[in-house]
Amino acid sequence: MTTSPATPGAIARAADILRAGGLVATPTETVYGLAADAANPQAIARVFAVKGRPRFNPLIVHVGDLDEALRHADLHDNAVALARRFWPGPLTLVAPRRAESSVCELACAGLASIALRAPAHHVARDLLAAFGRPFAAPSANRSGHVSPTTAAHVEAELGGDIDLVLDGGPCAIGVESTIVAIDSAGAGTLLRPGGVPRAEIEALIGPLASPRDGAIEAPGMLQSHYAPRARLRLDAEAPRAGELYIGFGAHDHGAHTLSRVGDLTEAAARLYAKLRELDATGADTIAVAPIPAHGLGEAIRDRLVRAAAR
Ligand code: TXA
Ligand code: MG
């Protein structure tokens, strides 16, 4: 076992591992992340190798607060306003990278921009404080697979290949952070829907653009992603013969539901664990009830569409 409860002693050990160039899985409020020293190219190269992640796909750099973020990126007032409102929390800001940043080129895949987020989970925050520097952390899963929302998910998928998994219990939000790019003129683009609903961001800085058609601006937006082995059938009113069914609200056909009361927050928190659970039964097809597109529903639907893509 690589897993340890996230005690203060284990967090101190995790910080030592990061300093030595090792890899530590840490809970965040969204999903578990695979953390490595953002300034250490060897450590970052290991993250890409362990995940089987294409090197053109940059990582999110995790920082303690806005002041630390300002050392790595030029943040327009709109980005600062978003950070003040939503950090610590499930929002990632992509902005022009500063030449002075200590973050290695590989973590940013050589781009002129950098993705930054201050996580809210106390274990991730304590690890950042103990380490004293930013860590890069993609979701702690193999590239293209379902993200982990428990330490057991990480242990099962990556346990043999990484140095430590800090167990901080299940993730409260359960889908990844919302990624918003803010350019030097302050214009915002929604690169990935996630834990902060679009409407809350637009209320602060106005309408968000969509990534240009065809251009992959966040490589995690590749069509097939977050994918279980089973086929997924979406917006299913009811299961067909031989299908397992994941319900939502009034669409309820048996044992499995994202939220019996139709609560999107509960549904997001359960989504990945439910997909893993049903995938592990060896089912050919998992049918999923219609999920409304508002609030966290936009992120849930986005992940389901990508998980269904083949
Ligand atoms: O909630 C989260 O964001 C989790 C936790 C661990 O913080 N992390 C996460 O990381 O989801 P990952 O690597 O699975 O997804 C990061 C996404 C990718 O789609 C990547 O392409 C995008 O962020 N990204 C990173 N840097 C970028 C940049 N400079 N420009 C555009 N997209 C970027
Ligand atoms: Mg990921």
CSV table of C-alpha atoms and ligand atoms in Angstrom, one decimal:
chain,number,residue,atom,x,y,z
A,1,MET,CA,0.0,0.0,0.0
A,2,THR,CA,1.2,3.5,-0.9
A,3,THR,CA,-1.8,5.1,0.9
A,4,SER,CA,-1.6,6.8,4.3
A,5,PRO,CA,-4.2,8.8,6.2
A,6,ALA,CA,-3.5,12.5,5.7
A,7,THR,CA,-2.1,13.1,9.2
A,8,PRO,CA,0.3,16.1,9.8
A,9,GLY,CA,3.2,13.6,9.9
A,10,ALA,CA,2.2,12.1,6.5
A,11,ILE,CA,1.8,15.6,5.0
A,12,ALA,CA,5.3,16.5,6.2
A,13,ARG,CA,6.6,13.3,4.6
A,14,ALA,CA,4.7,14.2,1.4
A,15,ALA,CA,6.4,17.6,1.3
A,16,ASP,CA,9.8,15.8,1.7
A,17,ILE,CA,8.9,13.5,-1.2
A,18,LEU,CA,8.0,16.5,-3.4
A,19,ARG,CA,11.3,18.2,-2.5
A,20,ALA,CA,13.1,15.0,-3.6
A,21,GLY,CA,11.4,15.0,-6.9
A,22,GLY,CA,8.8,12.4,-6.0
A,23,LEU,CA,5.1,12.0,-6.8
A,24,VAL,CA,2.3,12.4,-4.2
A,25,ALA,CA,-1.4,12.0,-4.7
A,26,THR,CA,-3.4,14.5,-2.7
A,27,PRO,CA,-7.1,15.1,-2.3
A,28,THR,CA,-8.5,18.4,-3.5
A,29,GLU,CA,-12.1,19.5,-3.2
A,30,THR,CA,-12.7,18.5,-6.9
A,31,VAL,CA,-10.8,15.2,-7.5
A,32,TYR,CA,-7.5,13.7,-6.3
A,33,GLY,CA,-4.4,15.3,-7.9
A,34,LEU,CA,-1.0,13.8,-8.7
A,35,ALA,CA,1.3,16.4,-7.3
A,36,ALA,CA,5.0,17.1,-8.3
A,37,ASP,CA,7.3,20.0,-7.8
A,38,ALA,CA,6.3,22.5,-10.5
A,39,ALA,CA,9.9,23.7,-10.8
A,40,ASN,CA,11.5,20.3,-11.3
A,41,PRO,CA,11.4,19.1,-14.9
A,42,GLN,CA,12.4,15.5,-14.0
A,43,ALA,CA,9.5,15.2,-11.5
A,44,ILE,CA,7.1,16.7,-14.1
A,45,ALA,CA,8.4,14.3,-16.7
A,46,ARG,CA,7.5,11.4,-14.4
A,47,VAL,CA,4.0,12.7,-14.0
A,48,PHE,CA,3.6,12.6,-17.8
A,49,ALA,CA,5.1,9.1,-17.9
A,50,VAL,CA,3.0,7.7,-15.1
A,51,LYS,CA,-0.2,9.1,-16.5
A,52,GLY,CA,0.6,8.2,-20.1
A,53,ARG,CA,-0.2,11.8,-20.8
A,54,PRO,CA,0.7,13.4,-24.1
A,55,ARG,CA,3.4,16.1,-23.5
A,56,PHE,CA,1.4,18.7,-25.4
A,57,ASN,CA,-1.2,18.7,-22.6
A,58,PRO,CA,-0.1,21.2,-19.9
A,59,LEU,CA,-0.7,20.7,-16.1
A,60,ILE,CA,-2.5,22.9,-13.6
A,61,VAL,CA,-0.1,24.6,-11.2
A,62,HIS,CA,-1.5,24.7,-7.6
A,63,VAL,CA,-0.7,27.7,-5.4
A,64,GLY,CA,-1.6,28.9,-1.9
A,65,ASP,CA,-3.1,32.2,-2.8
A,66,LEU,CA,-3.5,35.1,-5.3
A,67,ASP,CA,-0.2,36.7,-4.2
A,68,GLU,CA,1.7,33.5,-5.2
A,69,ALA,CA,-0.2,33.3,-8.5
A,70,LEU,CA,0.8,36.8,-9.4
A,71,ARG,CA,4.5,35.7,-9.3
A,72,HIS,CA,3.7,33.3,-12.2
A,73,ALA,CA,1.1,35.0,-14.4
A,74,ASP,CA,0.1,38.4,-15.6
A,75,LEU,CA,-3.5,38.5,-14.2
A,76,HIS,CA,-5.8,41.1,-15.7
A,77,ASP,CA,-8.2,42.8,-13.3
A,78,ASN,CA,-10.9,40.3,-14.4
A,79,ALA,CA,-8.8,37.4,-13.4
A,80,VAL,CA,-7.9,39.0,-10.1
A,81,ALA,CA,-11.6,39.6,-9.4
A,82,LEU,CA,-12.3,35.9,-10.2
A,83,ALA,CA,-9.5,34.8,-7.9
A,84,ARG,CA,-10.7,37.0,-5.1
A,85,ARG,CA,-14.2,35.7,-5.4
A,86,PHE,CA,-13.6,31.9,-6.0
A,87,TRP,CA,-10.2,31.1,-4.4
A,88,PRO,CA,-9.5,28.9,-2.6
A,89,GLY,CA,-11.8,26.8,-4.7
A,90,PRO,CA,-12.6,24.9,-7.9
A,91,LEU,CA,-11.6,27.6,-10.4
A,92,THR,CA,-8.5,27.4,-12.6
A,93,LEU,CA,-7.3,30.6,-14.4
A,94,VAL,CA,-5.3,30.4,-17.6
A,95,ALA,CA,-3.3,33.6,-18.2
A,96,PRO,CA,-0.1,34.8,-19.8
A,97,ARG,CA,2.9,33.3,-18.0
A,98,ARG,CA,5.5,35.6,-16.5
A,99,ALA,CA,9.1,35.2,-17.6
A,100,GLU,CA,10.1,35.2,-13.9
A,101,SER,CA,8.0,32.1,-13.1
A,102,SER,CA,9.9,29.3,-11.5
A,103,VAL,CA,7.5,26.8,-13.1
A,104,CYS,CA,9.3,24.6,-15.6
A,105,GLU,CA,8.5,24.8,-19.3
A,106,LEU,CA,7.4,21.1,-19.4
A,107,ALA,CA,4.6,21.7,-16.8
A,108,CYS,CA,3.2,24.3,-19.2
A,109,ALA,CA,3.9,22.2,-22.3
A,110,GLY,CA,5.9,25.1,-23.6
A,111,LEU,CA,2.9,27.4,-23.9
A,112,ALA,CA,3.1,31.1,-23.3
A,113,SER,CA,0.3,30.7,-20.8
A,114,ILE,CA,0.0,29.0,-17.4
A,115,ALA,CA,-3.0,27.4,-15.6
A,116,LEU,CA,-3.2,28.3,-11.9
A,117,ARG,CA,-5.5,27.3,-9.1
A,118,ALA,CA,-5.6,27.7,-5.3
A,119,PRO,CA,-7.3,24.6,-4.0
A,120,ALA,CA,-9.7,24.7,-1.0
A,121,HIS,CA,-9.1,21.2,0.5
A,122,HIS,CA,-7.3,21.4,3.8
A,123,VAL,CA,-4.9,18.6,2.9
A,124,ALA,CA,-3.9,20.2,-0.4
A,125,ARG,CA,-3.5,23.5,1.4
A,126,ASP,CA,-1.4,22.0,4.2
A,127,LEU,CA,0.7,20.2,1.7
A,128,LEU,CA,1.3,23.5,-0.2
A,129,ALA,CA,2.2,25.2,3.0
A,130,ALA,CA,4.6,22.4,4.1
A,131,PHE,CA,6.2,22.3,0.7
A,132,GLY,CA,6.4,26.1,0.5
A,133,ARG,CA,6.3,26.1,-3.4
A,134,PRO,CA,3.7,25.5,-6.1
A,135,PHE,CA,3.1,21.9,-7.2
A,136,ALA,CA,1.7,20.9,-10.5
A,137,ALA,CA,-1.2,18.4,-10.2
A,138,PRO,CA,-3.2,16.8,-12.9
A,139,SER,CA,-6.0,14.4,-11.9
A,140,ALA,CA,-4.4,11.3,-10.5
A,141,ASN,CA,-5.7,8.9,-13.2
A,142,ARG,CA,-4.2,7.4,-16.4
A,143,SER,CA,-4.7,9.8,-19.3
A,144,GLY,CA,-8.2,9.5,-20.7
A,145,HIS,CA,-9.7,7.6,-17.8
A,146,VAL,CA,-12.2,8.5,-15.2
A,147,SER,CA,-10.8,10.9,-12.5
A,148,PRO,CA,-10.4,9.6,-8.9
A,149,THR,CA,-12.6,10.9,-6.1
A,150,THR,CA,-11.2,8.6,-3.4
A,151,ALA,CA,-7.8,7.5,-2.3
A,152,ALA,CA,-8.8,3.9,-3.1
A,153,HIS,CA,-9.4,4.9,-6.8
A,154,VAL,CA,-5.9,6.3,-6.9
A,155,GLU,CA,-4.3,3.3,-5.2
A,156,ALA,CA,-6.0,0.9,-7.6
A,157,GLU,CA,-5.0,2.8,-10.7
A,158,LEU,CA,-1.5,4.3,-9.9
A,159,GLY,CA,-0.5,2.9,-6.5
A,160,GLY,CA,2.5,0.9,-7.8
A,161,ASP,CA,3.9,3.8,-9.7
A,162,ILE,CA,3.8,6.7,-7.3
A,163,ASP,CA,5.5,7.4,-3.9
A,164,LEU,CA,2.5,8.2,-1.6
A,165,VAL,CA,-1.3,8.6,-1.7
A,166,LEU,CA,-2.6,10.9,1.1
A,167,ASP,CA,-6.1,9.8,2.0
A,168,GLY,CA,-8.3,12.7,2.9
A,169,GLY,CA,-11.6,10.9,2.2
A,170,PRO,CA,-14.0,11.4,-0.7
A,171,CYS,CA,-13.9,14.6,-2.7
A,172,ALA,CA,-16.8,17.0,-1.9
A,173,ILE,CA,-17.3,18.4,-5.4
A,174,GLY,CA,-16.4,15.4,-7.5
A,175,VAL,CA,-15.9,17.1,-10.9
A,176,GLU,CA,-12.7,19.0,-11.9
A,177,SER,CA,-12.3,22.7,-11.6
A,178,THR,CA,-13.8,25.2,-14.1
A,179,ILE,CA,-11.0,26.4,-16.4
A,180,VAL,CA,-11.3,30.0,-17.6
A,181,ALA,CA,-8.7,31.7,-19.8
A,182,ILE,CA,-8.4,35.5,-19.3
A,183,ASP,CA,-6.4,37.2,-22.0
A,184,SER,CA,-4.3,40.3,-21.6
A,185,ALA,CA,-7.4,42.4,-22.6
A,186,GLY,CA,-9.5,40.7,-19.9
A,187,ALA,CA,-11.7,38.7,-22.2
A,188,GLY,CA,-12.8,35.3,-20.7
A,189,THR,CA,-13.1,32.0,-22.4
A,190,LEU,CA,-14.6,28.9,-20.8
A,191,LEU,CA,-12.1,26.1,-21.5
A,192,ARG,CA,-13.7,23.5,-19.3
A,193,PRO,CA,-17.0,23.6,-17.3
A,194,GLY,CA,-16.4,22.5,-13.8
A,195,GLY,CA,-17.0,23.0,-10.1
A,196,VAL,CA,-17.9,26.7,-10.3
A,197,PRO,CA,-21.0,27.2,-12.5
A,198,ARG,CA,-20.6,29.4,-15.6
A,199,ALA,CA,-23.4,31.7,-14.4
A,200,GLU,CA,-21.4,32.6,-11.3
A,201,ILE,CA,-18.4,33.6,-13.3
A,202,GLU,CA,-20.4,35.5,-15.9
A,203,ALA,CA,-22.1,37.4,-13.2
A,204,LEU,CA,-18.7,38.9,-12.3
A,205,ILE,CA,-17.0,39.4,-15.6
A,206,GLY,CA,-19.7,39.1,-18.3
A,207,PRO,CA,-20.3,36.5,-21.0
A,208,LEU,CA,-17.6,33.8,-21.5
A,209,ALA,CA,-16.6,32.9,-25.0
A,210,SER,CA,-16.3,29.3,-26.2
A,211,PRO,CA,-13.0,27.9,-27.4
A,212,ARG,CA,-12.6,28.5,-31.1
A,213,ASP,CA,-14.0,25.7,-33.2
A,214,GLY,CA,-11.5,23.0,-34.0
A,215,ALA,CA,-8.7,24.6,-32.0
A,216,ILE,CA,-7.8,22.6,-28.9
A,217,GLU,CA,-7.2,25.3,-26.4
A,218,ALA,CA,-7.3,23.1,-23.3
A,219,PRO,CA,-6.0,19.7,-24.5
A,220,GLY,CA,-8.1,18.0,-21.8
A,221,MET,CA,-11.0,19.0,-24.0
A,222,LEU,CA,-10.2,16.2,-26.4
A,223,GLN,CA,-13.4,14.5,-27.4
A,224,SER,CA,-12.8,11.1,-25.7
A,225,HIS,CA,-11.9,11.6,-22.1
A,226,TYR,CA,-13.0,10.6,-18.6
A,227,ALA,CA,-13.9,7.3,-20.3
A,228,PRO,CA,-14.9,4.0,-18.6
A,229,ARG,CA,-14.6,0.7,-20.5
A,230,ALA,CA,-18.3,0.3,-20.9
A,231,ARG,CA,-20.3,2.1,-23.5
A,232,LEU,CA,-22.5,4.9,-22.2
A,233,ARG,CA,-25.9,5.8,-23.5
A,234,LEU,CA,-26.9,9.3,-22.4
A,235,ASP,CA,-30.3,11.0,-21.9
A,236,ALA,CA,-31.9,7.6,-21.4
A,237,GLU,CA,-35.4,7.7,-20.0
A,238,ALA,CA,-35.2,4.1,-19.0
A,239,PRO,CA,-32.8,1.1,-19.4
A,240,ARG,CA,-33.0,-1.3,-22.3
A,241,ALA,CA,-32.6,-5.0,-21.9
A,242,GLY,CA,-29.1,-5.8,-20.6
A,243,GLU,CA,-28.2,-2.3,-19.6
A,244,LEU,CA,-27.3,-0.9,-16.2
A,245,TYR,CA,-29.0,2.3,-15.4
A,246,ILE,CA,-27.9,5.4,-13.5
A,247,GLY,CA,-30.9,7.5,-12.5
A,248,PHE,CA,-31.3,11.1,-11.6
A,249,GLY,CA,-34.3,12.6,-9.8
A,250,ALA,CA,-37.6,11.2,-11.1
A,251,HIS,CA,-35.8,9.1,-13.7
A,252,ASP,CA,-35.2,6.2,-11.2
A,253,HIS,CA,-35.0,2.6,-12.3
A,254,GLY,CA,-33.5,0.7,-9.4
A,255,ALA,CA,-30.4,0.6,-7.4
A,256,HIS,CA,-28.2,3.3,-8.9
A,257,THR,CA,-28.8,7.0,-9.0
A,258,LEU,CA,-26.7,10.2,-9.0
A,259,SER,CA,-29.3,11.8,-6.8
A,260,ARG,CA,-32.7,10.5,-6.0
A,261,VAL,CA,-33.8,14.1,-5.1
A,262,GLY,CA,-32.4,15.5,-8.3
A,263,ASP,CA,-29.7,17.6,-6.6
A,264,LEU,CA,-26.9,18.5,-9.0
A,265,THR,CA,-24.3,19.0,-6.3
A,266,GLU,CA,-24.9,15.5,-5.0
A,267,ALA,CA,-24.8,14.1,-8.5
A,268,ALA,CA,-21.4,15.7,-9.3
A,269,ALA,CA,-20.0,14.3,-6.1
A,270,ARG,CA,-21.1,10.8,-7.0
A,271,LEU,CA,-20.6,10.8,-10.7
A,272,TYR,CA,-17.1,9.3,-11.1
A,273,ALA,CA,-17.4,6.7,-8.2
A,274,LYS,CA,-20.7,5.5,-9.8
A,275,LEU,CA,-19.1,5.2,-13.2
A,276,ARG,CA,-16.2,3.2,-11.7
A,277,GLU,CA,-18.5,1.0,-9.7
A,278,LEU,CA,-20.8,0.1,-12.6
A,279,ASP,CA,-17.8,-0.3,-15.0
A,280,ALA,CA,-16.3,-2.8,-12.6
A,281,THR,CA,-19.3,-5.1,-13.0
A,282,GLY,CA,-18.2,-5.7,-16.6
A,283,ALA,CA,-21.5,-4.3,-18.0
A,284,ASP,CA,-21.5,-3.6,-21.8
A,285,THR,CA,-23.6,-0.5,-21.6
A,286,ILE,CA,-24.5,1.9,-18.9
A,287,ALA,CA,-27.5,4.1,-19.6
A,288,VAL,CA,-27.7,7.4,-17.8
A,289,ALA,CA,-30.8,9.5,-17.1
A,290,PRO,CA,-31.2,13.0,-18.5
A,291,ILE,CA,-29.2,15.6,-16.5
A,292,PRO,CA,-30.3,19.2,-16.7
A,293,ALA,CA,-27.7,21.6,-18.2
A,294,HIS,CA,-27.8,24.4,-15.6
A,295,GLY,CA,-25.4,25.0,-12.7
A,296,LEU,CA,-23.1,22.0,-12.1
A,297,GLY,CA,-25.1,20.1,-14.7
A,298,GLU,CA,-23.1,21.7,-17.5
A,299,ALA,CA,-19.9,20.0,-16.1
A,300,ILE,CA,-21.7,16.7,-15.5
A,301,ARG,CA,-23.1,16.6,-19.0
A,302,ASP,CA,-19.7,17.6,-20.5
A,303,ARG,CA,-18.0,14.7,-18.7
A,304,LEU,CA,-20.7,12.3,-19.7
A,305,VAL,CA,-20.5,13.3,-23.4
A,306,ARG,CA,-16.7,12.8,-23.4
A,307,ALA,CA,-17.0,9.5,-21.5
A,308,ALA,CA,-19.4,8.3,-24.1
A,309,ALA,CA,-17.2,9.4,-27.1
A,310,ARG,CA,-15.3,6.6,-28.8
B,1,TXA,O1,-9.9,20.1,-10.4
B,1,TXA,C1,-8.9,20.1,-11.1
B,1,TXA,O2,-8.6,21.0,-11.9
B,1,TXA,C2,-7.9,18.9,-10.9
B,1,TXA,C3,-7.4,19.0,-9.5
B,1,TXA,C4,-6.4,17.9,-9.2
B,1,TXA,O3,-6.9,20.3,-9.3
B,1,TXA,N1,-6.9,18.9,-11.9
B,1,TXA,C5,-7.2,18.6,-13.2
B,1,TXA,O4,-6.0,18.5,-14.0
B,1,TXA,O5,-8.3,18.4,-13.6
B,1,TXA,P1,-5.9,17.9,-15.4
B,1,TXA,O6,-4.5,17.8,-15.8
B,1,TXA,O7,-6.7,16.6,-15.4
B,1,TXA,O8,-6.6,18.9,-16.3
B,1,TXA,C6,-6.0,20.1,-16.6
B,1,TXA,C7,-6.6,20.8,-17.8
B,1,TXA,C8,-6.2,20.1,-19.1
B,1,TXA,O9,-7.4,20.0,-19.9
B,1,TXA,C9,-5.2,21.0,-19.7
B,1,TXA,O10,-5.2,20.9,-21.1
B,1,TXA,C10,-5.7,22.3,-19.2
B,1,TXA,O11,-6.0,22.1,-17.9
B,1,TXA,N2,-4.6,23.4,-19.2
B,1,TXA,C11,-3.5,23.4,-18.4
B,1,TXA,N3,-2.7,24.4,-18.7
B,1,TXA,C12,-3.3,25.1,-19.7
B,1,TXA,C13,-3.0,26.2,-20.5
B,1,TXA,N4,-1.9,26.9,-20.3
B,1,TXA,N5,-3.8,26.6,-21.5
B,1,TXA,C14,-5.0,25.8,-21.7
B,1,TXA,N6,-5.3,24.8,-21.0
B,1,TXA,C15,-4.5,24.4,-20.0
B,2,MG,MG,-7.6,14.9,-15.9
